[in-house]
Amino acid sequence: MITVTKLNDKEVIINSDFIELIESNPDTMITMTTARKIIVKETIEELIEKITTYKKIINSKL
Amino acid sequence: MELGSIIGFLSGTFFIVFSLLLSASFNIAKVAKIIDPPSVMITIGGSIAAVLIAYPIPRILNALKTIGKIFKPPIIDPKESINKIITLANLARKEGLLALEEAAQSMDDEFLKKGIMLIVDGTDPELVRNILETEMSYIEGRHGDVRGVWDFIGSIAPAFGMVGTLIGLIMMLQDMSDPDALGPQMAIAMITTFYGSVIANFIAIPVSNKLKVFSGDEMLIKEVLIEGMLSIQAGENPRIIEEKLKAFLSPALRNLESGNVDDK
């Protein structure tokens, strides 16, 4: 789960495991496996950073 | 300027008047008899009365105003709309969706403005489509209501013409003492049916139909705009968007598009 910011500055939390692809149009658009698209303010690099951080956290607390 | 409506009304009036003159061998006195005040009262007066009973006054006034629309239609240009979308698409490609906010403010199409503002606010594509389609059907509904008044006039005028004819016949049959007067009396009885029929078939029904055609064109433009705006939100390539929207046009119009696209 990662926090992202929509265009209207609202923050939502999405399930990063359902991310199918991320494009830059130049707005970052995340396409989920459910075919839902969400446009966010973060750049692609920032998103990758968030996802890897999340994965590190959940995989280390064993 | 819608030439068709003007030519139609002028030529129609001319044909009716001229054929009356011809069949009366240009005897103006004879033709003048067709203007009969009691008949006018029954047909036109009766129709107005019926409309007042059938529809609330604001709706009637609104419908009467729209007769101006058939002579001076709102400028509906699908090519223009597609070009606007492509401009916005290129802008979004270069500078992102938020740059559209300013561009949308300068556009005078309210529908387009509304859609772009929804997109810039980060609204879900499903919801954007929903809202815009609801707006479209509301506008279409209003158009239909106005046409309803004209359709009503189109059916009520001949009906009142019939009422007039019945009155005439009743009066005539009550006193058959003068056989020579029967013909002319019968003729007068027919005048109301004539008025009613002309009002319905020359005015009310054609006006209603023209409004329907214009409404259809307007709705097509709005559909084009919806598809265009959602494609922009989905980040599609402006060239692809252009191809997609051109499908809405007739083949003849499509070719005139190609000079205007700014490729990116």
XYZ file of C-alpha atoms in Angstrom:
326
model
C 0.000 0.000 0.000
C 1.398 3.340 -0.942
C 0.110 6.865 -0.470
C -0.334 8.886 -3.636
C -1.673 12.374 -4.305
C -4.434 12.918 -6.859
C -4.565 16.023 -9.037
C -6.933 17.726 -6.621
C -4.333 17.304 -3.859
C -6.332 14.602 -2.167
C -4.292 11.735 -0.832
C -5.365 8.191 -1.490
C -3.785 4.879 -0.646
C -3.553 2.316 -3.407
C -2.613 -1.310 -3.439
C 0.745 -1.296 -5.223
C 0.456 -5.021 -5.965
C -2.330 -4.240 -8.411
C -0.325 -1.773 -10.416
C -0.078 -3.040 -13.954
C 1.772 -0.152 -15.558
C 2.728 3.456 -14.960
C 2.959 6.007 -17.770
C 4.056 9.613 -18.019
C 1.799 11.765 -20.156
C 3.522 13.888 -18.681
C 1.184 13.445 -15.717
C 1.867 10.146 -14.056
C -0.950 7.750 -14.845
C -1.184 4.452 -13.000
C -3.156 1.687 -14.640
C -4.353 -1.023 -12.270
C -5.051 -4.608 -13.190
C -8.727 -3.767 -12.662
C -8.386 -1.408 -15.655
C -8.957 1.562 -13.386
C -6.678 4.478 -14.176
C -5.587 7.030 -11.635
C -3.603 10.165 -12.343
C -1.204 11.247 -9.582
C 1.146 14.108 -8.922
C 4.142 11.997 -7.944
C 6.751 11.291 -10.590
C 7.499 7.747 -11.651
C 10.759 7.764 -9.708
C 8.962 8.835 -6.559
C 6.439 6.043 -7.007
C 9.121 3.399 -7.459
C 10.810 4.743 -4.348
C 7.564 4.490 -2.368
C 6.893 0.951 -3.538
C 10.362 -0.344 -2.769
C 10.309 1.316 0.644
C 6.963 -0.316 1.377
C 8.212 -3.727 0.276
C 11.324 -3.382 2.397
C 9.248 -2.529 5.425
C 6.785 -5.362 5.181
C 9.359 -7.950 4.238
C 11.758 -7.101 7.025
C 9.474 -7.324 10.028
C 9.714 -11.037 10.427
C -28.456 32.246 -41.337
C -30.494 29.232 -42.169
C -31.505 29.883 -45.773
C -33.721 26.842 -46.002
C -36.199 28.153 -43.453
C -36.383 31.576 -45.106
C -36.795 30.209 -48.632
C -39.294 27.663 -47.353
C -41.542 30.187 -45.669
C -41.397 32.680 -48.517
C -41.952 30.171 -51.304
C -44.670 28.354 -49.359
C -46.583 31.550 -48.737
C -46.159 32.520 -52.362
C -47.440 29.182 -53.637
C -50.500 29.203 -51.404
C -51.437 32.763 -52.255
C -50.690 32.384 -55.953
C -52.630 29.158 -56.316
C -55.615 30.807 -54.650
C -55.358 33.684 -57.095
C -54.981 31.337 -60.054
C -57.957 29.181 -59.141
C -60.101 32.263 -58.642
C -58.856 33.630 -61.976
C -57.286 36.578 -60.202
C -60.637 37.809 -58.924
C -59.316 39.501 -55.788
C -62.746 39.909 -54.258
C -63.335 36.190 -54.449
C -59.967 35.342 -52.958
C -60.436 37.894 -50.176
C -63.406 35.861 -48.999
C -60.964 33.281 -47.718
C -60.033 35.672 -44.948
C -62.970 35.178 -42.648
C -62.769 36.698 -39.138
C -64.996 34.164 -37.389
C -62.892 31.358 -38.873
C -59.694 33.025 -37.698
C -61.167 33.292 -34.213
C -62.082 29.656 -34.006
C -58.908 28.219 -35.478
C -56.190 30.532 -34.218
C -57.983 31.727 -31.119
C -59.098 28.239 -30.217
C -55.625 26.798 -30.744
C -54.041 29.448 -28.543
C -56.613 28.762 -25.861
C -55.939 25.047 -26.019
C -52.180 25.565 -25.785
C -52.680 27.783 -22.738
C -54.628 24.999 -21.081
C -52.109 22.367 -22.138
C -48.849 24.041 -21.157
C -47.687 26.467 -18.447
C -47.111 29.990 -19.784
C -43.315 30.147 -19.324
C -43.008 26.976 -21.377
C -45.174 28.448 -24.150
C -43.223 31.707 -24.283
C -40.020 29.718 -24.405
C -41.316 27.652 -27.293
C -42.378 30.752 -29.218
C -38.918 32.224 -28.778
C -37.370 29.189 -30.427
C -38.993 29.992 -33.736
C -36.173 32.523 -34.090
C -33.759 29.614 -33.805
C -34.873 28.028 -37.036
C -33.884 31.145 -38.970
C -30.733 31.839 -37.032
C -29.391 28.540 -35.765
C -26.608 28.363 -33.175
C -23.316 27.827 -34.954
C -22.624 24.121 -34.771
C -19.294 23.149 -36.255
C -17.944 19.683 -35.501
C -14.610 20.485 -37.135
C -14.169 23.420 -34.775
C -14.914 21.210 -31.780
C -12.444 18.554 -32.865
C -9.773 21.207 -33.350
C -10.396 22.540 -29.865
C -9.961 19.046 -28.435
C -6.751 18.482 -30.363
C -5.348 21.794 -29.139
C -6.118 20.806 -25.559
C -4.707 17.333 -26.119
C -1.400 18.715 -27.352
C -1.267 21.122 -24.437
C -1.881 18.309 -21.959
C 0.785 16.178 -23.600
C 3.354 18.917 -23.242
C 2.520 20.437 -19.898
C 0.241 18.015 -18.113
C -3.456 18.100 -17.315
C -3.211 20.978 -14.854
C -2.224 23.316 -17.692
C -5.659 22.741 -19.174
C -7.307 24.708 -16.396
C -6.185 28.018 -17.807
C -6.878 27.022 -21.402
C -10.378 25.914 -20.496
C -11.199 29.293 -18.957
C -10.675 30.982 -22.316
C -13.001 28.613 -24.161
C -16.575 29.763 -24.570
C -18.192 26.356 -24.835
C -19.740 25.799 -21.400
C -19.937 22.061 -21.830
C -16.267 21.773 -22.729
C -15.327 24.037 -19.845
C -17.277 21.925 -17.392
C -15.660 18.707 -18.572
C -12.128 20.075 -18.440
C -12.655 21.472 -14.940
C -13.868 18.052 -13.804
C -10.753 16.435 -15.265
C -8.403 19.002 -13.739
C -10.037 18.357 -10.353
C -8.873 14.788 -10.575
C -12.333 13.320 -10.981
C -12.580 9.638 -11.848
C -13.016 9.076 -15.605
C -16.191 7.049 -14.967
C -17.655 9.889 -12.978
C -16.661 12.494 -15.560
C -18.436 10.535 -18.268
C -21.441 10.075 -15.997
C -21.766 13.753 -15.175
C -21.330 14.916 -18.767
C -23.762 12.361 -20.150
C -26.356 13.336 -17.567
C -25.947 16.976 -18.552
C -26.329 16.017 -22.189
C -29.529 14.107 -21.627
C -30.913 16.991 -19.588
C -30.224 19.424 -22.415
C -31.733 17.010 -24.917
C -34.782 16.685 -22.672
C -35.302 20.417 -22.625
C -35.120 20.520 -26.400
C -37.715 17.772 -26.546
C -40.044 19.682 -24.228
C -39.949 22.714 -26.469
C -40.614 20.582 -29.521
C -43.543 19.092 -27.645
C -45.308 22.451 -27.629
C -44.898 22.789 -31.382
C -46.043 19.212 -31.942
C -49.094 19.959 -29.830
C -49.897 23.027 -31.937
C -49.473 20.841 -35.002
C -52.147 18.451 -33.829
C -54.505 20.919 -32.184
C -54.795 23.412 -35.056
C -56.428 21.011 -37.540
C -58.608 19.754 -34.694
C -59.899 23.253 -34.106
C -60.241 23.677 -37.832
C -62.543 20.675 -37.657
C -64.497 22.296 -34.809
C -64.998 25.364 -36.990
C -66.156 23.256 -39.909
C -68.635 21.474 -37.651
C -70.018 24.779 -36.408
C -70.379 25.933 -39.991
C -72.132 22.750 -41.063
C -74.447 22.764 -38.058
C -75.464 26.325 -38.824
C -75.906 25.457 -42.476
C -77.994 22.345 -41.900
C -80.269 24.126 -39.475
C -81.614 26.288 -42.268
C -81.726 24.580 -45.671
C -84.469 26.893 -46.923
C -82.269 28.644 -49.465
C -80.615 26.045 -51.757
C -78.481 28.679 -53.510
C -76.898 29.702 -50.235
C -75.896 26.138 -49.337
C -72.740 26.157 -51.503
C -71.233 29.353 -50.157
C -72.156 28.422 -46.586
C -70.425 25.082 -47.016
C -67.391 26.882 -48.441
C -67.155 29.101 -45.387
C -67.409 26.057 -43.175
C -64.320 24.636 -44.916
C -62.189 27.718 -44.279
C -61.363 26.768 -40.711
C -60.093 23.378 -41.773
C -57.926 25.197 -44.288
C -56.446 27.487 -41.617
C -55.878 24.638 -39.226
C -54.182 22.538 -41.836
C -51.893 25.357 -42.971
C -50.910 26.209 -39.399
C -50.107 22.601 -38.670
C -48.407 21.510 -41.867
C -46.752 24.742 -42.931
C -45.660 26.076 -39.558
C -45.886 23.860 -36.512
C -44.714 20.501 -37.848
C -41.827 21.821 -39.988
C -40.608 24.048 -37.143
C -40.680 21.089 -34.789
C -38.712 19.013 -37.245
C -36.052 21.630 -37.813
C -35.582 22.016 -34.079
C -35.169 18.237 -33.918
C -32.462 18.298 -36.584
C -30.577 21.093 -34.847
C -30.889 19.327 -31.521
C -29.443 16.164 -33.046
C -26.470 18.071 -34.439
C -25.849 19.730 -31.103
C -25.922 16.389 -29.274
C -23.448 14.922 -31.746
C -21.005 17.716 -30.988
C -21.381 17.084 -27.271
C -20.704 13.395 -27.789
C -17.564 14.270 -29.730
C -16.459 16.550 -26.905
C -17.064 13.879 -24.255
C -15.038 11.284 -26.151
C -12.304 13.823 -26.780
C -12.069 14.973 -23.175
C -11.964 11.453 -21.794
C -9.257 10.539 -24.284
C -7.237 13.518 -23.118
C -7.646 12.383 -19.530
C -6.511 8.883 -20.486
C -3.356 10.385 -21.936
C -3.908 9.155 -25.453
C -1.740 10.386 -28.280
C -3.290 13.497 -29.888
C -2.969 11.955 -33.342
C -4.937 8.947 -32.176
C -7.536 11.216 -30.595
C -7.911 13.052 -33.901
C -8.511 9.787 -35.756
C -10.971 8.676 -33.121
C -12.986 11.869 -33.319
C -12.934 12.062 -37.093
C -15.013 8.898 -37.078
C -17.893 11.103 -35.975
C -17.703 13.143 -39.140
C -18.976 12.361 -42.594
C -16.159 11.369 -44.995
C -16.432 14.675 -46.864
C -15.717 16.710 -43.727
C -12.862 14.475 -42.573
C -10.449 15.555 -45.284
C -10.625 19.190 -44.268
C -9.092 18.305 -40.897
C -5.590 17.324 -41.935
C -4.022 20.778 -42.214
C -4.620 21.680 -38.599
C -2.968 19.087 -36.404
C 0.147 19.949 -34.476
C 1.994 16.692 -34.139
C 3.785 15.875 -30.903
